[in-house]
């Protein structure tokens, strides 16, 4: 199994480090040809407007969409989830328009712009998942085929899956708990 991490801007090195810890062959992706042969791709958090612009400059946009249509699994975290979304509000960059969710950028109030909390994520098991939110987006609405994976205590949706697409508002690569990455890898392996 080979996993790529989009390395335009943002927290790509942290994702690669988690994957290496899990003994996965993981490579940074900047060129269209580096997407060939990948079973899965992670689009990291960072600044979605910047990543969007670089995806265009590096000519990655169409190739990622093609590979997704061929069954490559994609996991978008934070800005990466914004880039997967079909619909958005609050000053939206051009996205890949793959996942049937409506996302609001920078959606948490000022004093809660960045925060950490323990989440119940049933697909990851009983133990709560410690999640780090940094100027995070939230998911306003989900389409019919989208499974909600996690919500905040107030009902705000912050993680979802649509087939081979996975999105999370927070940064699972910034803690020691690799269960979200393992969940993604199980989707890639066809086990979920
Ligand atoms: N606020 C960023 C954006 O809208 C996302 C922040 C992040 O990825 N941590 O693109």
Coordinates of C-alpha atoms and ligand atoms in Angstrom, one line a residue:
X1 CA 0.0 0.0 0.0
X2 CA 1.3 3.4 -0.9
X3 CA -0.1 6.7 0.5
X4 CA 0.6 10.2 -0.7
X5 CA 0.3 13.4 1.3
X6 CA -0.3 16.6 -0.7
X7 CA 2.8 18.7 0.2
X8 CA 1.8 22.1 -1.2
X9 CA 1.5 23.9 2.2
X10 CA 0.4 23.1 5.7
X11 CA 0.9 20.1 8.0
X12 CA 2.0 17.5 5.5
X13 CA 5.2 16.5 7.3
X14 CA 3.2 15.6 10.4
X15 CA 0.9 13.3 8.4
X16 CA 3.9 11.6 6.8
X17 CA 5.5 11.1 10.3
X18 CA 2.3 9.4 11.6
X19 CA 2.1 7.1 8.5
X20 CA 5.8 6.2 8.8
X21 CA 5.2 5.3 12.5
X22 CA 2.5 3.0 11.3
X23 CA 5.1 1.5 8.9
X24 CA 3.3 2.7 5.8
X25 CA 5.1 3.7 2.6
X26 CA 4.2 7.4 2.5
X27 CA 5.4 10.1 0.1
X28 CA 5.0 13.8 -0.4
X29 CA 3.0 14.8 -3.5
X30 CA 3.7 17.9 -5.5
X31 CA 3.8 16.8 -9.1
X32 CA 0.9 15.2 -11.0
X33 CA 3.0 12.1 -11.8
X34 CA 3.6 11.5 -8.1
X35 CA -0.1 10.5 -7.9
X36 CA 0.4 7.5 -10.1
X37 CA 0.2 4.2 -8.2
X38 CA -1.1 5.8 -4.9
X39 CA -3.8 3.9 -3.0
X40 CA -4.7 6.8 -0.9
X41 CA -4.1 10.5 -0.5
X42 CA -4.2 12.8 2.5
X43 CA -4.9 16.5 2.0
X44 CA -3.6 18.2 5.1
X45 CA -4.6 21.2 7.1
X46 CA -3.1 24.6 6.4
X47 CA -4.6 27.5 4.5
X48 CA -7.2 26.3 2.0
X49 CA -6.9 29.3 -0.3
X50 CA -3.1 28.8 -0.6
X51 CA -3.4 25.0 -1.1
X52 CA -6.1 25.6 -3.7
X53 CA -3.9 28.0 -5.6
X54 CA -0.9 25.7 -5.5
X55 CA -3.0 22.8 -6.7
X56 CA -3.8 24.8 -9.7
X57 CA -0.2 26.0 -10.2
X58 CA 1.1 22.4 -9.8
X59 CA -1.6 21.1 -12.2
X60 CA -2.8 18.7 -9.6
X61 CA -6.5 19.5 -9.6
X62 CA -7.7 17.4 -12.6
X63 CA -5.3 14.5 -11.8
X64 CA -6.6 14.2 -8.2
X65 CA -10.2 14.2 -9.5
X66 CA -9.3 11.5 -12.1
X67 CA -7.6 9.4 -9.5
X68 CA -10.6 9.8 -7.1
X69 CA -12.9 8.6 -9.9
X70 CA -10.7 5.5 -10.2
X71 CA -11.1 4.7 -6.5
X72 CA -8.2 6.4 -4.8
X73 CA -9.2 7.0 -1.1
X74 CA -8.9 10.7 0.0
X75 CA -8.7 11.9 3.6
X76 CA -9.0 15.7 4.0
X77 CA -8.2 17.2 7.4
X78 CA -9.2 20.8 8.3
X79 CA -8.2 22.9 5.2
X80 CA -8.0 19.5 3.3
X81 CA -11.7 18.8 4.1
X82 CA -12.6 22.3 2.8
X83 CA -10.9 21.4 -0.4
X84 CA -12.9 18.1 -0.7
X85 CA -16.3 19.8 -0.3
X86 CA -18.8 20.3 -3.1
X87 CA -20.4 23.3 -1.3
X88 CA -19.1 26.1 0.9
X89 CA -19.9 29.3 2.6
X90 CA -17.7 32.1 4.1
X91 CA -15.3 33.2 1.3
X92 CA -14.6 29.9 -0.4
X93 CA -11.6 28.9 -2.4
X94 CA -12.0 26.8 -5.6
X95 CA -12.3 23.2 -4.3
X96 CA -12.1 19.7 -5.8
X97 CA -15.9 19.4 -5.4
X98 CA -15.8 15.7 -4.6
X99 CA -17.6 15.3 -1.3
X100 CA -21.3 16.1 -0.8
X101 CA -21.0 18.3 2.2
X102 CA -21.4 22.0 2.8
X103 CA -18.5 23.4 4.8
X104 CA -18.2 26.8 6.6
X105 CA -14.6 28.0 7.0
X106 CA -13.3 29.6 10.2
X107 CA -16.6 28.7 11.7
X108 CA -15.8 28.9 15.4
X109 CA -16.1 32.1 17.3
X110 CA -13.1 34.1 18.2
X111 CA -12.3 32.8 21.7
X112 CA -12.9 29.3 20.4
X113 CA -10.9 29.8 17.2
X114 CA -8.5 27.2 18.4
X115 CA -9.4 24.6 21.0
X116 CA -9.0 21.0 22.0
X117 CA -11.7 18.5 23.1
X118 CA -12.3 14.8 23.6
X119 CA -14.7 13.4 21.0
X120 CA -16.8 10.4 20.8
X121 CA -16.1 8.8 17.4
X122 CA -17.9 5.5 17.3
X123 CA -16.0 4.1 14.3
X124 CA -12.8 4.5 16.3
X125 CA -14.0 2.5 19.3
X126 CA -15.0 3.4 22.9
X127 CA -12.0 5.5 23.9
X128 CA -12.6 9.2 23.3
X129 CA -10.4 10.8 20.6
X130 CA -8.5 14.0 21.6
X131 CA -9.1 16.4 18.8
X132 CA -7.2 19.7 18.1
X133 CA -9.1 22.4 16.2
X134 CA -7.2 25.3 14.6
X135 CA -9.3 27.9 13.0
X136 CA -11.3 24.9 11.9
X137 CA -14.2 24.6 9.4
X138 CA -17.5 22.9 10.4
X139 CA -19.8 20.8 8.3
X140 CA -23.2 22.6 7.9
X141 CA -25.0 20.0 5.9
X142 CA -24.3 16.5 4.5
X143 CA -25.8 14.8 1.4
X144 CA -27.8 11.6 1.5
X145 CA -24.9 9.3 1.0
X146 CA -22.7 10.9 3.6
X147 CA -22.2 9.2 7.0
X148 CA -21.6 11.5 10.0
X149 CA -18.7 10.2 12.0
X150 CA -18.5 12.7 14.8
X151 CA -20.2 15.7 16.3
X152 CA -19.4 18.2 19.1
X153 CA -21.6 18.2 22.2
X154 CA -23.8 20.9 20.6
X155 CA -24.5 18.8 17.6
X156 CA -22.0 20.5 15.2
X157 CA -20.8 17.9 12.6
X158 CA -17.0 17.8 12.5
X159 CA -16.2 14.5 10.7
X160 CA -17.9 12.6 7.9
X161 CA -17.4 9.9 5.3
X162 CA -18.8 9.4 1.8
X163 CA -17.6 6.1 0.4
X164 CA -13.9 6.6 -0.3
X165 CA -13.8 10.2 0.9
X166 CA -13.1 11.1 4.5
X167 CA -13.1 14.5 6.1
X168 CA -12.3 15.9 9.6
X169 CA -12.4 19.4 10.9
X170 CA -9.6 18.8 13.3
X171 CA -5.9 17.7 13.1
X172 CA -5.5 14.0 13.9
X173 CA -1.8 14.2 12.9
X174 CA -1.0 16.5 15.9
X175 CA -1.7 14.0 18.7
X176 CA -0.2 10.5 19.4
X177 CA -3.5 8.7 18.7
X178 CA -3.2 7.2 15.3
X179 CA -6.7 5.7 15.2
X180 CA -8.1 8.1 12.6
X181 CA -5.2 7.3 10.3
X182 CA -5.7 3.6 10.9
X183 CA -9.4 4.0 10.0
X184 CA -8.4 5.7 6.8
X185 CA -5.9 2.9 6.0
X186 CA -8.5 0.3 6.6
X187 CA -10.7 2.0 4.0
X188 CA -7.8 2.0 1.6
X189 CA -7.3 -1.7 2.4
X190 CA -11.0 -2.4 1.7
X191 CA -11.7 -3.5 5.3
X192 CA -14.4 -0.8 6.0
Ligands
LIG1 N1 -8.7 28.3 8.5 C1 -8.1 27.5 7.5 C2 -8.8 27.7 6.2 O1 -9.9 28.2 6.1 C3 -8.1 26.1 7.9 C4 -7.2 25.9 9.1 C5 -6.5 24.6 9.3 O2 -6.4 23.8 8.3 N2 -6.0 24.4 10.4 O3 -8.3 27.3 5.2

